[in-house]
Short mmCIF file of C-alpha atoms in Angstrom, two decimals:
data_model
loop_
_atom_site.label_atom_id
_atom_site.label_comp_id
_atom_site.label_asym_id
_atom_site.label_seq_id
_atom_site.Cartn_x
_atom_site.Cartn_y
_atom_site.Cartn_z
CA MET I 1 -41.55 33.73 20.34
CA ILE I 2 -40.79 35.07 16.64
CA ALA I 3 -37.94 33.24 14.99
CA VAL I 4 -36.82 34.25 11.31
CA SER I 5 -34.00 33.30 9.21
CA VAL I 6 -32.94 33.46 5.65
CA THR I 7 -30.44 30.81 4.33
CA SER I 8 -28.86 29.40 1.29
CA GLU I 9 -29.02 25.92 2.85
CA PRO I 10 -31.88 23.21 2.18
CA LEU I 11 -34.60 23.82 4.72
CA ALA I 12 -35.28 21.08 7.13
CA THR I 13 -38.97 21.44 7.41
CA ASP I 14 -39.65 18.99 10.26
CA ALA I 15 -37.03 20.67 12.35
CA ILE I 16 -38.19 24.21 11.58
CA VAL I 17 -41.84 23.17 12.50
CA ALA I 18 -40.52 21.48 15.70
CA SER I 19 -38.33 24.63 16.81
CA LEU I 20 -41.76 26.31 17.51
CA GLY I 21 -41.63 24.13 20.44
CA ALA I 22 -44.94 23.72 22.63
CA ASP I 23 -46.05 24.05 26.21
CA GLY I 24 -49.15 22.74 28.06
CA ASP I 25 -51.36 25.46 26.54
CA THR I 26 -50.42 24.56 23.00
CA GLY I 27 -53.57 23.04 21.21
CA ALA I 28 -52.87 24.08 17.48
CA VAL I 29 -49.88 24.11 15.18
CA ALA I 30 -50.51 25.17 11.62
CA SER I 31 -47.68 25.05 9.11
CA PHE I 32 -46.96 25.86 5.57
CA VAL I 33 -44.28 24.76 3.30
CA GLY I 34 -43.95 26.51 -0.16
CA LEU I 35 -41.94 24.22 -2.78
CA CYS I 36 -40.21 24.83 -5.80
CA ARG I 37 -42.06 23.48 -8.83
CA GLY I 38 -40.41 21.95 -11.96
CA GLU I 39 -43.13 23.25 -14.30
CA GLY I 40 -43.47 19.96 -16.18
CA GLY I 41 -39.58 19.16 -16.11
CA ARG I 42 -38.61 22.58 -17.69
CA LEU I 43 -36.92 23.71 -14.73
CA LYS I 44 -33.77 22.74 -12.90
CA GLY I 45 -35.13 25.13 -10.16
CA LEU I 46 -35.28 28.77 -9.38
CA GLU I 47 -32.71 31.19 -8.40
CA LEU I 48 -33.74 33.41 -5.57
CA GLU I 49 -32.06 36.92 -5.29
CA HIS I 50 -32.72 38.64 -2.17
CA TYR I 51 -31.82 42.01 -0.15
CA PRO I 52 -29.73 40.80 2.61
CA GLY I 53 -30.77 42.37 5.87
CA MET I 54 -34.18 43.74 4.56
CA ALA I 55 -35.36 40.31 3.87
CA GLU I 56 -34.87 39.24 7.31
CA ALA I 57 -36.34 42.38 8.87
CA GLU I 58 -39.25 42.65 6.68
CA ILE I 59 -40.25 38.92 7.49
CA GLU I 60 -39.79 39.77 11.06
CA ARG I 61 -41.95 42.78 10.85
CA ILE I 62 -44.78 40.83 9.00
CA ALA I 63 -44.54 38.00 11.78
CA ALA I 64 -44.73 40.67 14.58
CA ILE I 65 -47.96 42.05 12.90
CA ALA I 66 -49.40 38.73 13.05
CA LYS I 67 -48.49 38.11 16.55
CA ASP I 68 -50.11 41.44 17.55
CA ARG I 69 -53.28 40.53 15.79
CA TRP I 70 -54.00 37.11 16.63
CA PRO I 71 -53.34 35.18 20.09
CA VAL I 72 -50.35 33.04 18.77
CA ASP I 73 -47.50 31.72 21.22
CA GLY I 74 -44.90 31.33 18.45
CA ILE I 75 -44.20 32.08 14.78
CA VAL I 76 -41.37 30.68 12.83
CA ALA I 77 -40.59 31.52 9.28
CA VAL I 78 -37.30 30.58 7.22
CA HIS I 79 -36.78 31.42 3.74
CA ARG I 80 -34.16 30.25 1.21
CA HIS I 81 -32.07 32.19 -1.31
CA GLY I 82 -29.79 31.17 -3.99
CA LEU I 83 -30.42 28.16 -6.07
CA VAL I 84 -33.64 26.02 -4.94
CA LEU I 85 -33.97 22.93 -7.00
CA ALA I 86 -37.29 21.83 -8.22
CA GLY I 87 -39.08 19.84 -5.37
CA GLU I 88 -37.10 21.59 -2.61
CA PRO I 89 -38.94 23.81 -0.15
CA ILE I 90 -38.48 27.78 -0.70
CA VAL I 91 -40.21 28.70 2.42
CA VAL I 92 -41.31 27.43 5.80
CA VAL I 93 -44.10 29.26 8.14
CA ALA I 94 -45.51 27.80 11.19
CA ALA I 95 -47.44 29.22 14.28
CA ARG I 96 -48.60 27.64 17.43
CA SER I 97 -51.58 28.77 19.66
CA ARG I 98 -54.16 27.65 22.04
CA HIS I 99 -57.10 27.38 19.46
CA ARG I 100 -56.75 26.64 15.90
CA ASP I 101 -58.14 29.67 14.22
CA ALA I 102 -55.28 31.98 15.34
CA ALA I 103 -52.54 29.66 14.07
CA PHE I 104 -54.20 29.06 10.82
CA ASP I 105 -54.71 32.93 10.40
CA ALA I 106 -51.30 34.00 11.43
CA VAL I 107 -49.48 31.41 9.07
CA ARG I 108 -51.75 32.54 6.05
CA PHE I 109 -51.06 36.09 6.74
CA VAL I 110 -47.35 35.96 7.15
CA MET I 111 -47.43 33.97 3.80
CA ASP I 112 -49.65 36.50 2.08
CA PHE I 113 -47.62 39.59 3.00
CA LEU I 114 -44.11 37.73 2.53
CA LYS I 115 -45.17 37.01 -1.02
CA THR I 116 -45.71 40.80 -1.74
CA ASN I 117 -43.51 42.35 0.76
CA ALA I 118 -40.35 40.38 1.41
CA PRO I 119 -37.59 41.43 -0.93
CA PHE I 120 -37.03 38.00 -3.10
CA TRP I 121 -36.98 37.68 -6.60
CA LYS I 122 -37.28 34.65 -8.39
CA ARG I 123 -35.62 33.80 -11.80
CA GLU I 124 -36.05 30.45 -13.62
CA HIS I 125 -32.99 28.24 -13.82
CA LEU I 126 -33.39 25.83 -16.80
CA LEU I 127 -32.41 22.22 -16.93
CA ASP I 128 -29.45 23.23 -19.72
CA GLY I 129 -27.96 25.45 -16.90
CA THR I 130 -28.93 28.75 -18.42
CA PHE I 131 -31.20 31.26 -16.78
CA GLY I 132 -34.73 31.65 -18.07
CA GLY I 133 -36.91 34.74 -17.33
CA TRP I 134 -37.62 36.56 -13.89
CA ILE I 135 -40.85 35.30 -12.34
CA GLU I 136 -43.42 37.85 -12.70
CA ALA I 137 -45.58 39.10 -9.67
CA LYS I 138 -48.90 38.07 -9.57
CA SER I 139 -51.95 40.20 -9.31
CA ARG I 140 -53.64 37.60 -7.20
CA ASP I 141 -50.89 37.88 -4.43
CA ASP I 142 -51.40 41.43 -4.20
CA GLU I 143 -55.23 40.87 -3.87
CA ALA I 144 -54.47 38.10 -1.21
CA THR I 145 -52.51 40.93 0.76
CA ALA I 146 -55.26 43.48 0.35
CA ARG I 147 -57.94 40.69 1.80
CA TRP I 148 -56.22 41.32 5.20
CA VAL I 149 -56.48 45.14 5.18
CA SER I 150 -59.96 45.34 3.98
CA GLY I 151 -61.42 42.25 5.84
CA MET P 1 -26.24 58.32 -0.98
CA LYS P 2 -25.80 54.86 -1.61
CA LEU P 3 -28.03 53.26 -4.23
CA LYS P 4 -28.74 49.61 -4.40
CA TYR P 5 -30.46 47.73 -7.36
CA PHE P 6 -32.01 44.10 -7.25
CA ALA P 7 -33.27 41.66 -9.95
CA TRP P 8 -33.94 43.09 -13.40
CA VAL P 9 -33.57 46.61 -12.24
CA ARG P 10 -29.89 45.78 -11.33
CA GLU P 11 -29.36 43.69 -14.48
CA ARG P 12 -30.65 46.42 -16.83
CA ILE P 13 -28.61 49.23 -14.94
CA GLY P 14 -25.57 46.97 -14.90
CA VAL P 15 -24.36 47.50 -11.31
CA GLU P 16 -25.48 46.11 -7.82
CA GLU P 17 -24.93 49.51 -6.20
CA GLU P 18 -23.34 52.87 -6.43
CA GLU P 19 -22.78 56.19 -4.56
CA ARG P 20 -24.76 59.21 -5.97
CA ASP P 21 -24.94 62.86 -4.97
CA LEU P 22 -28.53 63.94 -5.40
CA PRO P 23 -29.29 67.26 -6.90
CA ALA P 24 -31.23 69.49 -4.69
CA HIS P 25 -34.61 69.00 -6.44
CA VAL P 26 -34.66 65.33 -5.68
CA ASN P 27 -36.74 64.75 -2.57
CA THR P 28 -39.10 61.95 -2.92
CA ALA P 29 -38.59 58.27 -4.24
CA GLY P 30 -40.36 59.41 -7.16
CA ASP P 31 -38.16 62.29 -7.82
CA LEU P 32 -35.19 59.96 -7.48
CA ILE P 33 -36.53 57.48 -10.18
CA HIS P 34 -37.37 60.43 -12.47
CA TRP P 35 -34.03 61.60 -12.25
CA LEU P 36 -32.15 58.48 -12.55
CA LYS P 37 -34.14 57.86 -15.86
CA GLY P 38 -32.15 60.96 -17.30
CA GLU P 39 -28.73 59.50 -16.37
CA GLY P 40 -28.39 57.14 -19.16
CA GLU P 41 -29.96 54.56 -21.46
CA ASN P 42 -29.35 51.64 -18.90
CA TYR P 43 -31.32 53.74 -16.27
CA ALA P 44 -34.00 54.80 -18.80
CA TYR P 45 -34.62 51.16 -19.63
CA ALA P 46 -34.63 49.79 -16.13
CA LEU P 47 -36.91 52.56 -14.86
CA GLU P 48 -39.12 52.70 -17.93
CA LYS P 49 -42.36 51.54 -16.00
CA ALA P 50 -41.67 54.07 -13.23
CA ASP P 51 -45.03 53.07 -11.30
CA PHE P 52 -44.00 49.75 -11.29
CA ILE P 53 -40.78 50.08 -9.36
CA ARG P 54 -40.56 49.38 -5.65
CA VAL P 55 -38.49 51.62 -3.34
CA ALA P 56 -36.89 50.86 0.15
CA ALA P 57 -35.28 53.71 2.19
CA ASP P 58 -32.92 52.16 4.78
CA GLN P 59 -34.46 48.65 4.38
CA LYS P 60 -37.96 49.88 4.89
CA HIS P 61 -40.68 49.86 1.96
CA VAL P 62 -41.54 53.52 1.02
CA ARG P 63 -44.22 55.00 -1.33
CA HIS P 64 -43.12 57.17 -4.29
CA ASP P 65 -44.51 60.11 -2.74
CA ALA P 66 -42.16 59.83 0.69
CA SER P 67 -39.13 61.70 1.06
CA ILE P 68 -35.84 59.79 0.92
CA ARG P 69 -33.35 62.67 1.56
CA GLU P 70 -32.66 61.45 4.85
CA ALA P 71 -31.70 57.86 3.95
CA ASP P 72 -28.33 56.45 3.71
CA VAL P 73 -29.23 53.68 1.38
CA VAL P 74 -32.10 53.50 -1.06
CA ALA P 75 -32.86 50.44 -3.06
CA LEU P 76 -34.83 50.28 -6.28
CA PHE P 77 -36.19 46.87 -7.38
CA PRO P 78 -39.28 45.08 -9.26
CA PRO P 79 -42.40 43.88 -7.48
CA MET P 80 -41.28 40.89 -5.12
CA THR P 81 -41.86 37.35 -5.93
CA GLY P 82 -40.54 35.39 -2.95
CA GLY P 83 -42.54 32.99 -0.89
CA MET U 1 -55.17 10.92 -3.31
CA ILE U 2 -57.26 11.01 0.05
CA ALA U 3 -55.88 9.03 3.00
CA VAL U 4 -57.66 8.80 6.19
CA SER U 5 -57.20 6.64 9.29
CA VAL U 6 -58.19 6.45 12.92
CA THR U 7 -55.60 5.05 15.43
CA SER U 8 -54.96 4.52 19.05
CA GLU U 9 -51.37 4.72 18.50
CA PRO U 10 -49.42 8.08 18.99
CA LEU U 11 -49.40 10.11 15.93
CA ALA U 12 -45.96 10.25 13.95
CA THR U 13 -46.81 13.89 12.61
CA ASP U 14 -43.61 14.39 10.38
CA ALA U 15 -44.42 10.91 8.58
CA ILE U 16 -48.17 11.68 8.20
CA VAL U 17 -47.37 14.87 6.23
CA ALA U 18 -44.74 13.12 4.42
CA SER U 19 -47.12 10.44 3.39
CA LEU U 20 -48.99 13.27 1.27
CA GLY U 21 -46.12 12.87 -1.23
CA ALA U 22 -45.23 15.43 -3.89
CA ASP U 23 -44.71 15.60 -7.63
CA GLY U 24 -43.21 18.15 -9.89
CA ASP U 25 -46.36 20.23 -9.80
CA THR U 26 -46.59 20.54 -6.01
CA GLY U 27 -46.03 24.01 -4.80
CA ALA U 28 -47.69 24.09 -1.63
CA VAL U 29 -47.98 21.82 1.45
CA ALA U 30 -50.38 23.02 4.27
CA SER U 31 -50.81 21.18 7.51
CA PHE U 32 -52.41 21.26 10.90
CA VAL U 33 -51.71 19.51 14.16
CA GLY U 34 -54.20 19.64 16.91
CA LEU U 35 -52.73 18.93 20.33
CA CYS U 36 -54.11 17.55 23.60
CA ARG U 37 -53.70 20.47 26.13
CA GLY U 38 -52.92 19.97 29.72
CA GLU U 39 -55.00 22.96 30.98
CA GLY U 40 -52.66 24.19 33.63
CA GLY U 41 -51.55 20.77 34.64
CA ARG U 42 -54.95 19.79 35.77
CA LEU U 43 -55.07 17.00 32.90
CA LYS U 44 -53.20 13.79 32.44
CA GLY U 45 -55.01 13.77 29.09
CA LEU U 46 -58.18 13.34 27.19
CA GLU U 47 -59.95 9.93 26.60
CA LEU U 48 -61.36 9.99 22.83
CA GLU U 49 -64.42 7.83 22.45
CA HIS U 50 -65.33 7.18 18.86
CA TYR U 51 -67.76 5.44 16.49
CA PRO U 52 -65.62 2.70 14.63
CA GLY U 53 -66.37 2.67 11.14
CA MET U 54 -68.35 5.95 10.93
CA ALA U 55 -65.47 7.92 12.28
CA GLU U 56 -63.30 7.09 9.20
CA ALA U 57 -66.12 7.24 6.88
CA GLU U 58 -67.06 10.70 7.94
CA ILE U 59 -63.69 11.97 7.89
CA GLU U 60 -63.42 10.49 4.25
CA ARG U 61 -66.57 12.08 3.01
CA ILE U 62 -65.26 15.60 4.34
CA ALA U 63 -61.84 15.28 2.76
CA ALA U 64 -63.68 14.28 -0.46
CA ILE U 65 -65.83 17.44 -0.35
CA ALA U 66 -62.60 19.61 0.27
CA LYS U 67 -60.93 17.66 -2.83
CA ASP U 68 -64.01 18.41 -4.99
CA ARG U 69 -63.98 21.97 -3.73
CA TRP U 70 -60.49 23.08 -4.25
CA PRO U 71 -57.76 22.06 -6.70
CA VAL U 72 -55.58 19.91 -4.06
CA ASP U 73 -53.66 16.97 -5.20
CA GLY U 74 -53.82 15.14 -1.98
CA ILE U 75 -55.34 15.17 1.47
CA VAL U 76 -54.28 13.18 4.46
CA ALA U 77 -56.01 13.09 7.88
CA VAL U 78 -55.18 10.92 10.80
CA HIS U 79 -57.22 10.93 14.19
CA ARG U 80 -56.44 9.41 17.44
CA HIS U 81 -58.81 7.68 19.69
CA GLY U 82 -58.31 6.22 23.11
CA LEU U 83 -56.24 7.97 25.88
CA VAL U 84 -54.27 10.74 24.35
CA LEU U 85 -51.77 12.39 26.76
CA ALA U 86 -51.43 16.03 27.35
CA GLY U 87 -48.97 17.38 24.94
CA GLU U 88 -49.65 14.67 22.27
CA PRO U 89 -51.25 15.19 18.72
CA ILE U 90 -55.02 14.15 18.49
CA VAL U 91 -55.24 14.88 14.98
CA VAL U 92 -53.18 15.74 11.79
CA VAL U 93 -54.47 17.14 8.65
CA ALA U 94 -52.41 18.17 5.58
CA ALA U 95 -52.85 18.84 2.13
CA ARG U 96 -50.74 19.74 -1.01
CA SER U 97 -51.61 21.68 -4.08
CA ARG U 98 -50.28 23.84 -6.89
CA HIS U 99 -50.83 27.22 -5.21
CA ARG U 100 -51.17 27.97 -1.72
CA ASP U 101 -54.84 28.91 -1.44
CA ALA U 102 -56.18 25.51 -2.25
CA ALA U 103 -54.03 23.79 0.48
CA PHE U 104 -54.97 26.33 3.13
CA ASP U 105 -58.55 26.16 2.52
CA ALA U 106 -58.74 22.33 2.22
CA VAL U 107 -56.98 21.69 5.51
CA ARG U 108 -59.17 24.26 7.55
CA PHE U 109 -62.22 23.11 5.80
CA VAL U 110 -61.48 19.58 7.05
CA MET U 111 -60.57 20.71 10.67
CA ASP U 112 -63.75 22.74 10.86
CA PHE U 113 -66.09 19.86 9.73
CA LEU U 114 -64.08 17.25 11.37
CA LYS U 115 -64.80 19.08 14.84
CA THR U 116 -68.52 19.37 14.26
CA ASN U 117 -69.30 16.32 12.18
CA ALA U 118 -66.63 13.37 13.07
CA PRO U 119 -68.13 10.98 15.66
CA PHE U 120 -65.52 11.56 18.50
CA TRP U 121 -66.33 12.64 22.03
CA LYS U 122 -63.60 13.96 24.42
CA ARG U 123 -63.64 13.17 28.15
CA GLU U 124 -61.12 14.65 30.50
CA HIS U 125 -58.84 12.32 32.28
CA LEU U 126 -57.50 13.89 35.40
CA LEU U 127 -53.98 13.48 36.90
CA ASP U 128 -55.35 11.31 39.96
CA GLY U 129 -56.39 8.78 37.35
CA THR U 130 -60.03 9.44 37.58
CA PHE U 131 -62.15 10.83 34.71
CA GLY U 132 -63.61 14.41 34.72
CA GLY U 133 -66.30 15.55 32.68
CA TRP U 134 -67.16 15.29 28.91
CA ILE U 135 -66.05 18.25 26.77
CA GLU U 136 -68.96 20.22 25.74
CA ALA U 137 -69.39 21.14 21.98
CA LYS U 138 -68.64 24.82 21.43
CA SER U 139 -70.90 26.95 19.49
CA ARG U 140 -67.86 28.72 17.69
CA ASP U 141 -66.99 25.38 16.11
CA ASP U 142 -70.52 25.28 14.56
CA GLU U 143 -70.08 28.88 13.38
CA ALA U 144 -66.77 27.89 11.96
CA THR U 145 -68.56 24.98 9.88
CA ALA U 146 -71.40 27.35 8.96
CA ARG U 147 -68.83 29.85 7.56
CA TRP U 148 -68.11 27.50 4.64
CA VAL U 149 -71.68 27.02 3.67
CA SER U 150 -72.71 30.71 3.61
CA GLY U 151 -69.38 32.02 2.67
CA MET Q 1 -83.21 -2.63 14.70
CA LYS Q 2 -79.80 -2.33 16.41
CA LEU Q 3 -79.53 0.83 18.61
CA LYS Q 4 -75.90 2.13 19.57
CA TYR Q 5 -75.31 4.71 22.20
CA PHE Q 6 -72.02 6.92 22.57
CA ALA Q 7 -70.65 9.08 25.17
CA TRP Q 8 -72.95 10.43 28.00
CA VAL Q 9 -75.90 9.21 26.17
CA ARG Q 10 -74.31 5.62 26.48
CA GLU Q 11 -73.32 6.10 30.05
CA ARG Q 12 -76.82 7.44 31.21
CA ILE Q 13 -78.65 4.69 29.19
CA GLY Q 14 -76.41 2.16 30.67
CA VAL Q 15 -75.56 -0.13 27.57
CA GLU Q 16 -73.40 0.35 24.42
CA GLU Q 17 -76.07 -1.14 22.21
CA GLU Q 18 -79.03 -3.18 21.88
CA GLU Q 19 -81.57 -4.90 19.65
CA ARG Q 20 -85.16 -3.25 19.68
CA ASP Q 21 -88.30 -3.85 17.76
CA LEU Q 22 -89.70 -0.48 16.88
CA PRO Q 23 -93.47 0.21 17.39
CA ALA Q 24 -95.29 0.99 14.18
CA HIS Q 25 -95.69 4.62 14.91
CA VAL Q 26 -91.90 5.21 15.12
CA ASN Q 27 -90.87 6.48 11.72
CA THR Q 28 -88.42 9.30 12.17
CA ALA Q 29 -85.21 9.78 14.21
CA GLY Q 30 -87.16 12.21 16.16
CA ASP Q 31 -89.97 9.61 16.83
CA LEU Q 32 -87.41 7.03 17.84
CA ILE Q 33 -86.07 9.65 20.55
CA HIS Q 34 -89.44 10.47 21.77
CA TRP Q 35 -90.30 6.85 22.17
CA LEU Q 36 -87.18 5.76 23.88
CA LYS Q 37 -87.77 8.49 26.47
CA GLY Q 38 -90.71 6.61 27.66
CA GLU Q 39 -88.71 3.27 28.12
CA GLY Q 40 -87.48 4.04 31.46
CA GLU Q 41 -85.66 6.59 33.61
CA ASN Q 42 -82.41 5.86 32.28
CA TYR Q 43 -83.78 6.76 28.60
CA ALA Q 44 -85.69 9.70 29.92
CA TYR Q 45 -82.29 10.99 31.54
CA ALA Q 46 -80.21 10.35 28.63
CA LEU Q 47 -82.40 12.01 26.21
CA GLU Q 48 -83.99 14.81 28.14
CA LYS Q 49 -82.64 17.42 25.90
CA ALA Q 50 -84.02 15.88 22.76
CA ASP Q 51 -83.26 18.50 20.27
CA PHE Q 52 -79.49 18.09 21.59
CA ILE Q 53 -79.19 14.59 20.61
CA ARG Q 54 -77.57 13.55 17.32
CA VAL Q 55 -78.51 10.71 15.18
CA ALA Q 56 -76.69 8.48 12.80
CA ALA Q 57 -78.49 6.00 10.47
CA ASP Q 58 -76.22 3.19 9.21
CA GLN Q 59 -73.32 5.44 9.91
CA LYS Q 60 -74.70 8.60 8.14
CA HIS Q 61 -75.90 11.81 10.18
CA VAL Q 62 -79.39 12.22 9.83
CA ARG Q 63 -81.88 15.22 10.96
CA HIS Q 64 -84.55 14.37 13.32
CA ASP Q 65 -87.19 14.57 10.61
CA ALA Q 66 -85.43 11.95 8.60
CA SER Q 67 -87.00 8.35 8.38
CA ILE Q 68 -84.92 5.79 10.00
CA ARG Q 69 -87.12 2.55 9.38
CA GLU Q 70 -85.01 1.17 6.71
CA ALA Q 71 -81.77 1.34 8.68
CA ASP Q 72 -80.07 -1.63 10.27
CA VAL Q 73 -78.24 0.32 12.83
CA VAL Q 74 -79.18 3.79 14.39
CA ALA Q 75 -76.82 5.57 16.67
CA LEU Q 76 -77.75 8.29 19.31
CA PHE Q 77 -75.06 10.60 20.72
CA PRO Q 78 -74.22 14.03 21.86
CA PRO Q 79 -72.80 16.70 19.66
CA MET Q 80 -69.17 15.86 18.55
CA THR Q 81 -66.10 17.21 20.16
CA GLY Q 82 -63.23 15.68 18.08
CA GLY Q 83 -60.30 17.31 16.43
#
C-alpha cells in the first residue's frame, strides 16, 4: 500500500501514521515529521508553492521505488502546500515492515528524494506579513540523494 | 506548447503560464531555455543561470539534453526545496 | 532532554512521541515503533523478561551516547516488559532535531544498540496459553550494532 | 556476592538469585562462570556454552576477562533480545 497526498490543510500527524494500518506481520513502523522552523522568531512561517499534479505524481514515484527496493508493506507520505506556520508539520512520511531496517531505509529514502525531486518551493513569510526570500536548495540535500545511488 | 513557471522563475518572467509556438531549431530542454532567454529582459533575468534551471516535460523531470518537442506542457523552475 | 522508561503498561505511542516536545528550532522528528508480531496467528504474544534497574540505565546510557554523537535536542525511549500481545508496541523511540539526519541517525542508533545491549529477553506466549521457546538473538542485530562502531 | 540469573540461564539454574562466597581464585567474570559450572548439574547445563553467556557487574555489561571481585551484584544471562 502506497498513499500519497498534498494538501493545504494542517497535517494530523498521528492519523497519517495510523493510516498505514498493520497486520499480524507488522513488526516495525518508522516515521518522520518535518516541521516549519521559526528561525529564532523571525518567521511567521513558510509559504510553499507547488506544481499541482506533478507534486503528487513525483512523491508516488519515489515511494514506489522505495517499496520495490525494501520489503515494506506500506508507505504513506503527506505534504503541505500554501502557508505553513512555524511549528506546524510540512511533511509526514511513514513506513511499516516486518523488520526495522526496511522501514527505516524506506522513510529516509523517501525524505531524501522528496527534498530534491518533489516540485515544492519554500519562501519565507515574515512576522510583519511580508514575504522574505526564497529558500535556497542545499548541496547537502543533493548529497543525501546521491548517497542512495552510489551506496 | 504550454509553458509553466514556478517560484522565482515565475516571478521574474511575470506569468504563471503561457502558450508558445517553438521555433523549429528548439529540440531539447536546453534549447528551450536558450531560446527563451532571447525573448525579453524578464526571460533573460529568470533564466540567466541556465544550468541551474530544472525542467519537467509533462510532469516528469528531464535533463537539459532531453527532447521536449513531443511534450504538451513544459515547466521551468528552480531547484526544489520541499520536505 | 533524554527520557527513558520501562513499563508493563501498554504504550501510548502518540503521547510518547509528543512528550519529546518541540521548540522554534525543531525541524525534524523521527520515530520508531517496534511491534509484537503474531507470526501467522501462532502467538498470543511475547513475554518480556527484563533486569529491573539495569534495563532503564542501559537504555539511558545508549540514548546519552546518541545525544553526544548527533545534534539532537531530545530523545525519548519507552520499552515494555511482561506480556505484550500480538499487534501491541514493544518499544517506542523518537528524537527531535533541527535537521533530519541527526534525528534519523539517533533513533536508529538507539534501536540498534537497544536490541543487543538492553537486558530484555523475549519468550513466545502461544495461543493455548503455554510458553513456547525463548527468542534467539540474531547475528544481524550484532552486525547492525557493529556498523555504528566501524562506520 | 549476590548472583542474579535471567531468562533460560535462570530457568536452568532454578533460582532467580542467590548469595555466594566466591573462592579466592575467582577473579574475572569468566572465572565465575567456570567455577559455577562445577557447582552442580543445573549450573553445568545453564552455563555449558560459556562463551555465549553475558555478564553484568553492578548493572553494567562486562567482558569475560573483567574482574568482578569488587562488584556487589553480578548477573549472568543469555544474549539479549529486546526491542
